[in-house]
mmCIF file of C-alpha atoms and ligand atoms in Angstrom:
data_model
loop_
_atom_site.group_PDB
_atom_site.id
_atom_site.type_symbol
_atom_site.label_atom_id
_atom_site.label_comp_id
_atom_site.label_asym_id
_atom_site.label_seq_id
_atom_site.Cartn_x
_atom_site.Cartn_y
_atom_site.Cartn_z
ATOM 1 C CA MET K 28 -33.051 7.450 -4.809
ATOM 2 C CA ALA K 29 -29.747 7.694 -6.726
ATOM 3 C CA GLY K 30 -29.863 9.454 -10.107
ATOM 4 C CA PRO K 31 -28.413 7.982 -13.285
ATOM 5 C CA VAL K 32 -24.745 7.045 -13.335
ATOM 6 C CA CYS K 33 -22.281 8.194 -15.988
ATOM 7 C CA VAL K 34 -20.136 5.666 -17.821
ATOM 8 C CA TYR K 35 -16.549 6.101 -18.999
ATOM 9 C CA ILE K 36 -15.007 3.620 -21.416
ATOM 10 C CA SER K 37 -11.269 3.604 -21.951
ATOM 11 C CA VAL K 38 -9.842 2.537 -25.299
ATOM 12 C CA PRO K 39 -6.068 2.819 -24.858
ATOM 13 C CA PHE K 40 -4.989 2.235 -28.463
ATOM 14 C CA CYS K 41 -3.214 5.052 -30.345
ATOM 15 C CA LYS K 42 -1.728 5.190 -33.844
ATOM 16 C CA ALA K 43 1.290 7.154 -32.612
ATOM 17 C CA LYS K 44 2.508 8.145 -29.178
ATOM 18 C CA CYS K 45 2.563 11.894 -28.537
ATOM 19 C CA THR K 46 5.907 13.025 -27.162
ATOM 20 C CA PHE K 47 4.484 14.621 -23.999
ATOM 21 C CA CYS K 48 2.088 11.806 -23.097
ATOM 22 C CA ASN K 49 2.621 9.111 -20.538
ATOM 23 C CA PHE K 50 -0.940 7.855 -20.230
ATOM 24 C CA ALA K 51 -1.556 4.125 -20.077
ATOM 25 C CA SER K 52 -2.462 4.305 -23.766
ATOM 26 C CA ASP K 53 0.097 3.301 -26.365
ATOM 27 C CA VAL K 54 0.688 1.993 -29.874
ATOM 28 C CA PHE K 55 -0.303 -1.546 -28.908
ATOM 29 C CA GLY K 56 -0.235 -4.273 -31.573
ATOM 30 C CA ALA K 57 -3.487 -4.957 -33.441
ATOM 31 C CA GLU K 58 -3.481 -8.528 -32.081
ATOM 32 C CA ARG K 59 -4.327 -7.150 -28.638
ATOM 33 C CA MET K 60 -7.539 -5.506 -29.761
ATOM 34 C CA GLN K 61 -9.685 -8.654 -29.663
ATOM 35 C CA PRO K 62 -8.555 -9.732 -26.176
ATOM 36 C CA TYR K 63 -9.093 -6.151 -25.042
ATOM 37 C CA MET K 64 -12.615 -6.113 -26.431
ATOM 38 C CA ASP K 65 -13.396 -9.437 -24.736
ATOM 39 C CA ARG K 66 -12.055 -8.219 -21.414
ATOM 40 C CA LEU K 67 -13.841 -4.865 -21.681
ATOM 41 C CA CYS K 68 -17.191 -6.419 -22.561
ATOM 42 C CA GLY K 69 -16.785 -8.962 -19.745
ATOM 43 C CA GLU K 70 -16.166 -6.099 -17.348
ATOM 44 C CA ILE K 71 -19.309 -4.269 -18.482
ATOM 45 C CA ARG K 72 -21.339 -7.480 -18.100
ATOM 46 C CA GLY K 73 -20.041 -8.002 -14.583
ATOM 47 C CA ALA K 74 -20.561 -4.407 -13.411
ATOM 48 C CA HIS K 75 -23.532 -4.976 -11.124
ATOM 49 C CA THR K 76 -22.049 -8.163 -9.658
ATOM 50 C CA VAL K 77 -18.905 -6.244 -8.712
ATOM 51 C CA ALA K 78 -20.904 -3.329 -7.295
ATOM 52 C CA GLU K 79 -22.933 -5.736 -5.189
ATOM 53 C CA ARG K 80 -19.774 -7.411 -3.912
ATOM 54 C CA ILE K 81 -18.336 -4.122 -2.693
ATOM 55 C CA GLU K 82 -21.746 -2.982 -1.427
ATOM 56 C CA ALA K 83 -21.834 0.042 -3.695
ATOM 57 C CA SER K 84 -24.892 1.386 -5.405
ATOM 58 C CA LEU K 85 -24.764 1.128 -9.191
ATOM 59 C CA PRO K 86 -27.938 2.477 -10.814
ATOM 60 C CA ARG K 87 -29.110 0.824 -14.018
ATOM 61 C CA ALA K 88 -29.978 4.216 -15.481
ATOM 62 C CA VAL K 89 -27.229 5.845 -17.550
ATOM 63 C CA ASP K 90 -27.511 9.314 -19.045
ATOM 64 C CA THR K 91 -23.967 10.034 -20.247
ATOM 65 C CA ILE K 92 -21.305 7.808 -21.837
ATOM 66 C CA TYR K 93 -17.799 8.935 -22.717
ATOM 67 C CA PHE K 94 -15.407 6.960 -24.904
ATOM 68 C CA GLY K 95 -11.912 8.221 -24.109
ATOM 69 C CA GLY K 96 -8.392 6.916 -24.162
ATOM 70 C CA GLY K 97 -6.291 6.563 -26.175
ATOM 71 C CA THR K 98 -8.031 6.952 -29.480
ATOM 72 C CA PRO K 99 -11.412 5.203 -29.323
ATOM 73 C CA SER K 100 -12.265 6.342 -32.860
ATOM 74 C CA LEU K 101 -9.877 3.584 -34.020
ATOM 75 C CA LEU K 102 -12.432 0.901 -33.092
ATOM 76 C CA SER K 103 -14.501 -0.562 -35.917
ATOM 77 C CA GLY K 104 -18.258 -0.165 -36.208
ATOM 78 C CA GLN K 105 -18.674 -3.845 -35.259
ATOM 79 C CA GLU K 106 -16.617 -3.365 -32.117
ATOM 80 C CA PHE K 107 -18.744 -0.416 -31.044
ATOM 81 C CA LYS K 108 -21.881 -2.414 -31.808
ATOM 82 C CA LYS K 109 -20.686 -5.124 -29.447
ATOM 83 C CA ILE K 110 -19.845 -2.653 -26.676
ATOM 84 C CA PHE K 111 -23.311 -1.082 -26.950
ATOM 85 C CA GLN K 112 -24.956 -4.515 -26.848
ATOM 86 C CA HIS K 113 -23.265 -5.167 -23.524
ATOM 87 C CA LEU K 114 -24.001 -1.688 -22.221
ATOM 88 C CA ARG K 115 -27.680 -2.093 -23.090
ATOM 89 C CA SER K 116 -27.933 -5.488 -21.419
ATOM 90 C CA GLU K 117 -26.366 -4.247 -18.182
ATOM 91 C CA PHE K 118 -27.767 -0.687 -18.083
ATOM 92 C CA ASP K 119 -30.835 1.304 -19.162
ATOM 93 C CA LEU K 120 -29.568 3.970 -21.528
ATOM 94 C CA ASP K 121 -31.569 7.162 -21.480
ATOM 95 C CA PRO K 122 -32.832 7.819 -25.041
ATOM 96 C CA ASP K 123 -31.522 11.366 -24.582
ATOM 97 C CA ALA K 124 -28.132 10.234 -23.216
ATOM 98 C CA GLU K 125 -25.108 12.326 -24.146
ATOM 99 C CA ILE K 126 -22.684 9.918 -25.840
ATOM 100 C CA THR K 127 -19.239 11.348 -26.564
ATOM 101 C CA LEU K 128 -16.458 9.946 -28.697
ATOM 102 C CA GLU K 129 -12.887 11.223 -28.415
ATOM 103 C CA CYS K 130 -11.481 11.323 -31.887
ATOM 104 C CA ALA K 131 -8.116 12.028 -33.500
ATOM 105 C CA PRO K 132 -8.725 13.992 -36.716
ATOM 106 C CA GLY K 133 -8.395 11.652 -39.697
ATOM 107 C CA GLN K 134 -8.845 8.524 -37.566
ATOM 108 C CA LEU K 135 -12.578 7.901 -37.765
ATOM 109 C CA ALA K 136 -13.670 5.533 -40.530
ATOM 110 C CA ASP K 137 -17.011 6.129 -42.276
ATOM 111 C CA GLU K 138 -18.387 2.762 -41.176
ATOM 112 C CA THR K 139 -17.441 3.485 -37.555
ATOM 113 C CA LEU K 140 -19.151 6.866 -37.704
ATOM 114 C CA ASP K 141 -22.283 5.317 -39.267
ATOM 115 C CA GLU K 142 -22.511 2.636 -36.593
ATOM 116 C CA LEU K 143 -21.935 5.125 -33.791
ATOM 117 C CA LEU K 144 -24.680 7.377 -35.118
ATOM 118 C CA GLN K 145 -27.032 4.414 -35.138
ATOM 119 C CA GLN K 146 -26.104 3.684 -31.552
ATOM 120 C CA GLY K 147 -26.961 7.238 -30.486
ATOM 121 C CA MET K 148 -23.504 8.829 -30.335
ATOM 122 C CA ASN K 149 -24.170 12.568 -30.483
ATOM 123 C CA ARG K 150 -20.967 14.322 -29.406
ATOM 124 C CA ILE K 151 -17.421 14.223 -30.802
ATOM 125 C CA SER K 152 -14.385 15.668 -29.098
ATOM 126 C CA PHE K 153 -11.553 16.268 -31.562
ATOM 127 C CA GLY K 154 -7.980 16.206 -30.247
ATOM 128 C CA VAL K 155 -6.899 19.046 -32.538
ATOM 129 C CA GLN K 156 -4.411 20.622 -30.092
ATOM 130 C CA SER K 157 -3.252 23.210 -32.649
ATOM 131 C CA PHE K 158 -4.247 24.412 -36.119
ATOM 132 C CA VAL K 159 -0.560 24.948 -36.956
ATOM 133 C CA ASP K 160 0.948 21.884 -38.636
ATOM 134 C CA GLN K 161 4.473 22.486 -37.351
ATOM 135 C CA GLU K 162 3.197 22.398 -33.745
ATOM 136 C CA THR K 163 1.149 19.216 -34.063
ATOM 137 C CA ALA K 164 3.964 17.474 -35.945
ATOM 138 C CA ALA K 165 6.470 18.479 -33.260
ATOM 139 C CA VAL K 166 4.597 16.484 -30.605
ATOM 140 C CA GLY K 167 3.972 13.475 -32.843
ATOM 141 C CA ARG K 168 0.392 14.155 -33.888
ATOM 142 C CA LEU K 169 -0.427 12.785 -37.319
ATOM 143 C CA HIS K 170 -3.023 15.268 -38.571
ATOM 144 C CA THR K 171 -2.894 18.578 -40.436
ATOM 145 C CA ARG K 172 -5.040 21.691 -40.134
ATOM 146 C CA GLN K 173 -6.715 20.829 -43.432
ATOM 147 C CA GLN K 174 -7.727 17.430 -42.110
ATOM 148 C CA CYS K 175 -9.213 19.015 -38.989
ATOM 149 C CA ASP K 176 -11.374 21.345 -41.072
ATOM 150 C CA LYS K 177 -12.485 18.453 -43.271
ATOM 151 C CA GLU K 178 -13.300 16.202 -40.332
ATOM 152 C CA ILE K 179 -15.337 18.811 -38.505
ATOM 153 C CA ALA K 180 -17.286 19.516 -41.708
ATOM 154 C CA ARG K 181 -17.799 15.764 -42.309
ATOM 155 C CA VAL K 182 -19.226 14.935 -38.878
ATOM 156 C CA THR K 183 -21.335 18.104 -38.885
ATOM 157 C CA ALA K 184 -22.815 17.086 -42.240
ATOM 158 C CA ALA K 185 -23.471 13.630 -40.760
ATOM 159 C CA GLY K 186 -25.635 15.275 -38.091
ATOM 160 C CA VAL K 187 -23.316 15.533 -35.074
ATOM 161 C CA ARG K 188 -24.193 18.858 -33.460
ATOM 162 C CA GLU K 189 -22.129 18.671 -30.296
ATOM 163 C CA ILE K 190 -18.502 19.089 -31.293
ATOM 164 C CA ASN K 191 -15.567 19.927 -29.082
ATOM 165 C CA VAL K 192 -12.169 21.104 -30.231
ATOM 166 C CA ASP K 193 -9.287 20.476 -27.829
ATOM 167 C CA LEU K 194 -6.449 22.978 -27.922
ATOM 168 C CA ILE K 195 -3.155 22.886 -26.030
ATOM 169 C CA VAL K 196 -1.365 26.037 -25.027
ATOM 170 C CA GLY K 197 2.404 25.768 -24.606
ATOM 171 C CA LEU K 198 3.217 23.397 -27.486
ATOM 172 C CA PRO K 199 6.764 23.480 -28.886
ATOM 173 C CA HIS K 200 7.213 26.261 -31.477
ATOM 174 C CA GLN K 201 4.026 28.040 -30.399
ATOM 175 C CA THR K 202 4.169 31.842 -30.576
ATOM 176 C CA ALA K 203 1.714 34.547 -29.573
ATOM 177 C CA GLN K 204 0.619 34.816 -33.218
ATOM 178 C CA SER K 205 0.329 31.099 -33.854
ATOM 179 C CA TRP K 206 -1.656 30.611 -30.640
ATOM 180 C CA GLN K 207 -4.014 33.405 -31.594
ATOM 181 C CA TYR K 208 -4.436 31.753 -35.000
ATOM 182 C CA SER K 209 -5.343 28.404 -33.402
ATOM 183 C CA VAL K 210 -7.950 29.987 -31.151
ATOM 184 C CA GLU K 211 -9.408 31.931 -34.099
ATOM 185 C CA GLN K 212 -9.589 28.748 -36.188
ATOM 186 C CA ALA K 213 -11.285 26.863 -33.361
ATOM 187 C CA VAL K 214 -13.946 29.568 -33.180
ATOM 188 C CA ALA K 215 -14.260 29.694 -36.980
ATOM 189 C CA SER K 216 -14.750 25.905 -37.093
ATOM 190 C CA GLY K 217 -18.193 26.475 -35.590
ATOM 191 C CA ALA K 218 -17.599 23.923 -32.813
ATOM 192 C CA PRO K 219 -19.867 24.987 -29.946
ATOM 193 C CA HIS K 220 -17.430 23.670 -27.311
ATOM 194 C CA ILE K 221 -13.707 24.386 -27.000
ATOM 195 C CA SER K 222 -11.278 23.067 -24.390
ATOM 196 C CA VAL K 223 -7.997 24.807 -23.660
ATOM 197 C CA TYR K 224 -5.394 22.852 -21.720
ATOM 198 C CA LEU K 225 -1.997 24.014 -20.580
ATOM 199 C CA LEU K 226 0.619 21.599 -21.907
ATOM 200 C CA GLU K 227 1.428 19.093 -19.209
ATOM 201 C CA VAL K 228 4.664 17.308 -19.944
ATOM 202 C CA ASP K 229 4.920 14.097 -17.985
ATOM 203 C CA ASP K 230 8.465 13.661 -16.636
ATOM 204 C CA ASP K 231 8.387 10.078 -17.856
ATOM 205 C CA SER K 232 7.338 10.966 -21.398
ATOM 206 C CA ARG K 233 9.932 11.288 -24.177
ATOM 207 C CA LEU K 234 9.640 15.064 -24.170
ATOM 208 C CA GLY K 235 9.719 15.197 -20.374
ATOM 209 C CA ARG K 236 12.917 13.160 -20.153
ATOM 210 C CA GLU K 237 14.520 15.293 -22.849
ATOM 211 C CA MET K 238 13.604 18.512 -21.068
ATOM 212 C CA LEU K 239 14.929 17.188 -17.768
ATOM 213 C CA LYS K 240 18.324 16.513 -19.289
ATOM 214 C CA GLN K 241 18.150 19.813 -21.200
ATOM 215 C CA GLY K 242 18.450 18.073 -24.541
ATOM 216 C CA SER K 243 17.044 19.288 -27.843
ATOM 217 C CA ARG K 244 15.242 16.240 -29.251
ATOM 218 C CA TYR K 245 11.440 16.391 -29.644
ATOM 219 C CA SER K 246 11.678 20.193 -29.957
ATOM 220 C CA ALA K 247 12.390 20.325 -26.221
ATOM 221 C CA THR K 248 14.130 23.669 -26.536
ATOM 222 C CA ALA K 249 11.147 25.160 -28.372
ATOM 223 C CA VAL K 250 8.678 24.680 -25.486
ATOM 224 C CA PRO K 251 7.435 28.135 -24.376
ATOM 225 C CA ASP K 252 8.017 29.005 -20.736
ATOM 226 C CA GLU K 253 5.209 28.726 -18.202
ATOM 227 C CA ASP K 254 4.634 32.474 -17.813
ATOM 228 C CA GLN K 255 4.265 32.813 -21.537
ATOM 229 C CA SER K 256 1.780 29.955 -21.677
ATOM 230 C CA ALA K 257 -0.189 31.439 -18.769
ATOM 231 C CA GLU K 258 -0.469 34.716 -20.659
ATOM 232 C CA TRP K 259 -1.697 32.935 -23.786
ATOM 233 C CA TYR K 260 -4.228 30.947 -21.777
ATOM 234 C CA GLN K 261 -5.635 34.231 -20.480
ATOM 235 C CA GLN K 262 -5.633 35.616 -24.012
ATOM 236 C CA ALA K 263 -7.693 32.598 -25.124
ATOM 237 C CA CYS K 264 -10.189 33.178 -22.283
ATOM 238 C CA ASP K 265 -10.650 36.768 -23.497
ATOM 239 C CA MET K 266 -10.919 35.851 -27.170
ATOM 240 C CA LEU K 267 -13.430 33.084 -26.535
ATOM 241 C CA HIS K 268 -15.465 35.337 -24.278
ATOM 242 C CA GLU K 269 -15.674 37.927 -27.030
ATOM 243 C CA ALA K 270 -16.701 35.245 -29.515
ATOM 244 C CA GLY K 271 -19.580 34.148 -27.245
ATOM 245 C CA VAL K 272 -17.933 30.883 -26.202
ATOM 246 C CA GLN K 273 -18.174 31.266 -22.444
ATOM 247 C CA GLN K 274 -15.829 29.723 -19.954
ATOM 248 C CA TYR K 275 -17.618 27.441 -17.483
ATOM 249 C CA GLU K 276 -14.659 25.475 -16.108
ATOM 250 C CA ILE K 277 -10.911 26.056 -15.857
ATOM 251 C CA SER K 278 -10.274 24.419 -19.234
ATOM 252 C CA ASN K 279 -13.724 24.375 -20.807
ATOM 253 C CA PHE K 280 -15.688 26.889 -22.861
ATOM 254 C CA ALA K 281 -19.063 26.514 -24.546
ATOM 255 C CA ARG K 282 -21.765 28.370 -26.373
ATOM 256 C CA PRO K 283 -24.996 28.481 -24.322
ATOM 257 C CA GLY K 284 -26.571 25.040 -23.970
ATOM 258 C CA HIS K 285 -23.507 23.148 -25.238
ATOM 259 C CA HIS K 286 -21.725 22.241 -21.987
ATOM 260 C CA SER K 287 -20.364 18.736 -21.644
ATOM 261 C CA ARG K 288 -23.010 17.009 -19.520
ATOM 262 C CA HIS K 289 -20.657 14.129 -18.767
ATOM 263 C CA ASN K 290 -17.784 16.261 -17.508
ATOM 264 C CA LEU K 291 -20.116 18.518 -15.548
ATOM 265 C CA LYS K 292 -21.149 15.482 -13.558
ATOM 266 C CA TYR K 293 -17.534 14.859 -12.533
ATOM 267 C CA TRP K 294 -17.197 18.424 -11.301
ATOM 268 C CA GLN K 295 -20.501 18.129 -9.462
ATOM 269 C CA ARG K 296 -19.176 14.962 -7.832
ATOM 270 C CA GLN K 297 -21.811 12.657 -9.258
ATOM 271 C CA PRO K 298 -21.142 8.896 -9.331
ATOM 272 C CA TYR K 299 -19.425 7.394 -12.351
ATOM 273 C CA ILE K 300 -18.250 3.977 -13.424
ATOM 274 C CA GLY K 301 -15.263 3.386 -15.664
ATOM 275 C CA PHE K 302 -14.470 0.332 -17.781
ATOM 276 C CA GLY K 303 -11.191 -0.537 -19.446
ATOM 277 C CA LEU K 304 -7.507 0.064 -18.859
ATOM 278 C CA ASP K 305 -6.766 2.555 -16.083
ATOM 279 C CA ALA K 306 -10.455 3.464 -15.787
ATOM 280 C CA HIS K 307 -11.557 4.981 -12.475
ATOM 281 C CA SER K 308 -14.909 4.755 -10.709
ATOM 282 C CA MET K 309 -16.689 6.499 -7.874
ATOM 283 C CA LEU K 310 -19.961 5.070 -6.583
ATOM 284 C CA LEU K 311 -22.159 5.810 -3.610
ATOM 285 C CA ALA K 312 -22.106 3.274 -0.790
ATOM 286 C CA GLY K 313 -24.511 3.958 2.052
ATOM 287 C CA ARG K 314 -23.613 7.320 3.569
ATOM 288 C CA ASP K 315 -20.147 7.232 1.979
ATOM 289 C CA ALA K 316 -18.702 6.811 -1.478
ATOM 290 C CA VAL K 317 -16.202 4.275 -2.752
ATOM 291 C CA ARG K 318 -13.498 4.813 -5.302
ATOM 292 C CA PHE K 319 -11.649 2.171 -7.300
ATOM 293 C CA ALA K 320 -9.494 1.973 -10.398
ATOM 294 C CA ASN K 321 -8.412 -0.608 -12.940
ATOM 295 C CA THR K 322 -4.742 -1.339 -13.426
ATOM 296 C CA SER K 323 -2.815 0.807 -15.918
ATOM 297 C CA ASP K 324 -0.810 -2.213 -17.088
ATOM 298 C CA LEU K 325 -2.338 -3.755 -20.216
ATOM 299 C CA ASP K 326 -0.887 -7.232 -19.615
ATOM 300 C CA ARG K 327 -2.292 -7.297 -16.113
ATOM 301 C CA TYR K 328 -5.626 -5.963 -17.288
ATOM 302 C CA LEU K 329 -5.899 -8.622 -19.987
ATOM 303 C CA GLY K 330 -4.798 -11.313 -17.575
ATOM 304 C CA GLN K 331 -7.550 -10.595 -15.088
ATOM 305 C CA ALA K 332 -10.893 -12.295 -15.527
ATOM 306 C CA ALA K 333 -13.640 -9.689 -15.329
ATOM 307 C CA GLU K 334 -15.784 -11.562 -12.860
ATOM 308 C CA SER K 335 -12.925 -12.554 -10.587
ATOM 309 C CA ASN K 336 -11.857 -9.034 -9.579
ATOM 310 C CA SER K 337 -11.072 -9.396 -5.913
ATOM 311 C CA PHE K 338 -11.847 -6.140 -4.205
ATOM 312 C CA ARG K 339 -10.706 -5.347 -0.716
ATOM 313 C CA ILE K 340 -12.283 -2.437 1.090
ATOM 314 C CA PHE K 341 -10.305 -0.081 3.289
ATOM 315 C CA GLY K 342 -11.377 2.830 5.427
ATOM 316 C CA SER K 343 -10.537 6.286 4.159
ATOM 317 C CA GLY K 344 -7.914 6.668 6.893
ATOM 318 C CA ASP K 345 -5.912 3.654 5.800
ATOM 319 C CA HIS K 346 -3.566 5.012 3.170
ATOM 320 C CA THR K 347 -0.627 2.810 4.054
ATOM 321 C CA THR K 348 -2.226 -0.209 2.437
ATOM 322 C CA HIS K 349 -2.617 -0.575 -1.294
ATOM 323 C CA ALA K 350 -6.371 -0.391 -1.380
ATOM 324 C CA GLU K 351 -8.309 -1.593 -4.366
ATOM 325 C CA VAL K 352 -11.445 0.051 -3.079
ATOM 326 C CA ASP K 353 -11.091 3.194 -1.041
ATOM 327 C CA VAL K 354 -13.915 4.424 1.127
ATOM 328 C CA VAL K 355 -14.267 8.184 0.766
ATOM 329 C CA GLY K 356 -15.012 9.549 4.220
ATOM 330 C CA ARG K 357 -16.812 12.774 5.103
ATOM 331 C CA GLY K 358 -13.713 15.010 5.220
ATOM 332 C CA GLN K 359 -12.409 13.759 1.900
ATOM 333 C CA ALA K 360 -15.838 14.050 0.289
ATOM 334 C CA PHE K 361 -16.062 17.643 1.546
ATOM 335 C CA GLU K 362 -12.673 18.490 0.046
ATOM 336 C CA GLU K 363 -13.560 16.856 -3.255
ATOM 337 C CA SER K 364 -16.829 18.794 -3.474
ATOM 338 C CA LEU K 365 -15.002 22.029 -2.705
ATOM 339 C CA PHE K 366 -12.125 21.500 -5.140
ATOM 340 C CA LEU K 367 -14.222 20.113 -7.984
ATOM 341 C CA GLY K 368 -16.811 22.871 -7.529
ATOM 342 C CA LEU K 369 -14.125 25.544 -7.556
ATOM 343 C CA ARG K 370 -13.063 24.376 -11.005
ATOM 344 C CA LEU K 371 -16.424 25.669 -12.249
ATOM 345 C CA ASN K 372 -16.864 29.367 -12.968
ATOM 346 C CA GLU K 373 -20.167 29.356 -11.088
ATOM 347 C CA GLY K 374 -18.166 28.395 -7.995
ATOM 348 C CA VAL K 375 -19.384 26.700 -4.842
ATOM 349 C CA ASP K 376 -22.479 27.386 -2.792
ATOM 350 C CA LEU K 377 -21.232 27.356 0.807
ATOM 351 C CA ASP K 378 -24.717 26.908 2.167
ATOM 352 C CA GLN K 379 -25.111 23.720 0.199
ATOM 353 C CA LEU K 380 -21.744 22.475 1.491
ATOM 354 C CA ARG K 381 -22.881 23.284 5.014
ATOM 355 C CA ARG K 382 -26.134 21.360 4.532
ATOM 356 C CA GLN K 383 -24.343 18.396 3.027
ATOM 357 C CA PHE K 384 -21.360 18.098 5.357
ATOM 358 C CA GLY K 385 -22.184 20.132 8.475
ATOM 359 C CA GLU K 386 -20.707 23.363 9.796
ATOM 360 C CA ASP K 387 -17.499 22.034 11.376
ATOM 361 C CA LEU K 388 -15.564 21.214 8.173
ATOM 362 C CA LEU K 389 -16.445 24.545 6.625
ATOM 363 C CA GLU K 390 -15.369 26.368 9.746
ATOM 364 C CA GLU K 391 -12.096 24.489 9.701
ATOM 365 C CA THR K 392 -11.465 25.601 6.089
ATOM 366 C CA MET K 393 -12.554 29.216 6.557
ATOM 367 C CA PRO K 394 -9.177 30.679 7.652
ATOM 368 C CA ALA K 395 -7.461 29.138 4.596
ATOM 369 C CA LEU K 396 -10.284 30.359 2.332
ATOM 370 C CA MET K 397 -9.844 33.893 3.664
ATOM 371 C CA GLU K 398 -6.085 33.695 3.146
ATOM 372 C CA VAL K 399 -6.520 32.606 -0.477
ATOM 373 C CA ARG K 400 -9.110 35.341 -0.976
ATOM 374 C CA ASP K 401 -6.696 37.946 0.412
ATOM 375 C CA ALA K 402 -4.072 36.699 -2.049
ATOM 376 C CA GLY K 403 -6.513 37.593 -4.865
ATOM 377 C CA LEU K 404 -7.068 33.994 -5.946
ATOM 378 C CA LEU K 405 -10.645 33.629 -4.727
ATOM 379 C CA GLU K 406 -13.786 35.762 -4.611
ATOM 380 C CA LEU K 407 -16.390 35.450 -1.902
ATOM 381 C CA TYR K 408 -19.883 36.882 -2.501
ATOM 382 C CA SER K 409 -22.397 36.242 0.211
ATOM 383 C CA ASP K 410 -22.429 32.428 0.323
ATOM 384 C CA ASN K 411 -20.713 31.751 -2.991
ATOM 385 C CA ILE K 412 -16.979 31.321 -3.550
ATOM 386 C CA ARG K 413 -15.239 31.082 -6.858
ATOM 387 C CA LEU K 414 -11.755 31.352 -8.290
ATOM 388 C CA THR K 415 -10.608 34.634 -9.807
ATOM 389 C CA PRO K 416 -8.948 34.479 -13.259
ATOM 390 C CA GLN K 417 -5.617 34.510 -11.428
ATOM 391 C CA GLY K 418 -6.850 31.691 -9.165
ATOM 392 C CA ARG K 419 -7.791 29.588 -12.197
ATOM 393 C CA LEU K 420 -4.206 29.792 -13.397
ATOM 394 C CA ALA K 421 -2.910 28.802 -9.976
ATOM 395 C CA SER K 422 -5.657 26.307 -9.117
ATOM 396 C CA ASN K 423 -3.262 23.616 -7.883
ATOM 397 C CA GLU K 424 -1.709 26.079 -5.480
ATOM 398 C CA VAL K 425 -5.170 27.135 -4.256
ATOM 399 C CA PHE K 426 -6.248 23.541 -3.662
ATOM 400 C CA SER K 427 -3.092 22.648 -1.757
ATOM 401 C CA ARG K 428 -3.581 25.699 0.460
ATOM 402 C CA LEU K 429 -7.147 24.614 1.223
ATOM 403 C CA LEU K 430 -6.342 21.027 2.234
ATOM 404 C CA ILE K 431 -7.794 20.101 5.604
ATOM 405 C CA PRO K 432 -5.258 18.250 7.776
ATOM 406 C CA THR K 433 -7.957 16.041 9.309
ATOM 407 C CA ALA K 434 -9.564 15.073 5.997
ATOM 408 C CA ALA K 435 -7.048 12.425 4.955
HETATM 409 S S1 LIG P 526 -2.043 12.334 -25.987
HETATM 410 FE FE1 LIG P 526 -3.824 11.119 -26.559
HETATM 411 S S2 LIG P 526 -3.453 10.536 -28.721
HETATM 412 FE FE2 LIG P 526 -1.477 11.226 -27.873
HETATM 413 S S3 LIG P 526 -0.507 9.320 -27.179
HETATM 414 FE FE3 LIG P 526 -1.568 10.217 -25.418
HETATM 415 S S4 LIG P 526 -3.578 9.209 -25.419
HETATM 416 FE FE4 LIG P 526 -2.671 8.857 -27.462
#
């Protein structure tokens, strides 16, 4: 019997576009909000019909919901009320469900917060990125350090216990001292969960294009180099460890009992369903899993009727065709379990992999695993493998070295 599914809801509206970002989200006109809401709610209503059509299993039980984007905190209380009405008619929400809202500091109205609390929202993830105003301003963020402090205090006073602070290492103008200050402030904020991401500049973002042509707009010349950022990331790991905020995933740190239940499910390769622009889903289907994604083009998304999504199913070997629903075969599922599990500090239990996928795939990967271990990127204790601190910094390299040629 399948366990509960986790739900992701994408709200791609932002007040300003960050210079490094090239997500599907944007500063869309307010007139597009209503059509978006209608389309999103229609999609939620049609979820089980779609799952049936593609012969995937979509449990009614839901135990985590994540509102991401974009800036979902821009929605009004009424809009959230409507989304929850549709969620509750299509799914059975666990009374203890973890419900997370991504929030830009200063962009959560009181009435929205009140409504969300009534609906059971119990976790807020603040996109702080830095507690140094010059650094946030340089990438187009609208908030100040003072606002962050105020917002965290406000939602804490309102009863939200689970708070995450997102930080980015490698922002323009960042220095060793300013980075240390941001990490110290994140700890001092009392948030029991902190995420630390290395700045990823999309080549197609404004900052990315400027860096490629070696220009100076968007503080492109003030972006620290990668080695520097890697050092600061490691410094943050050490500081957070000392403060009792333990690392449990490459980018995620929490005080005991405050892990993100929703994100843990991704890393444990549990099924999830996504609604909204560019939302991705992975559901079980018989002995396999299926994966599908919504378009990242808002016009196309709004133009599609929720119930008329025409899904075509392709085998996992058919990558030449543009598949709307991809069947995840055994080899691919094995790789996903390995790579996602390696993101976690607790690592991967090889015996469990063996039981789930058989001995042959593990045997095929063993030489590469040993090679990566010998390079100091992986530790192997009895039947458990996990990344070393150095491996966490070079995780993409590790994963590409572990790819199984026959898994595609
Ligand atoms: S980084 Fe987040 S807030 Fe900034 S533009 Fe992208 S989605 Fe919006």
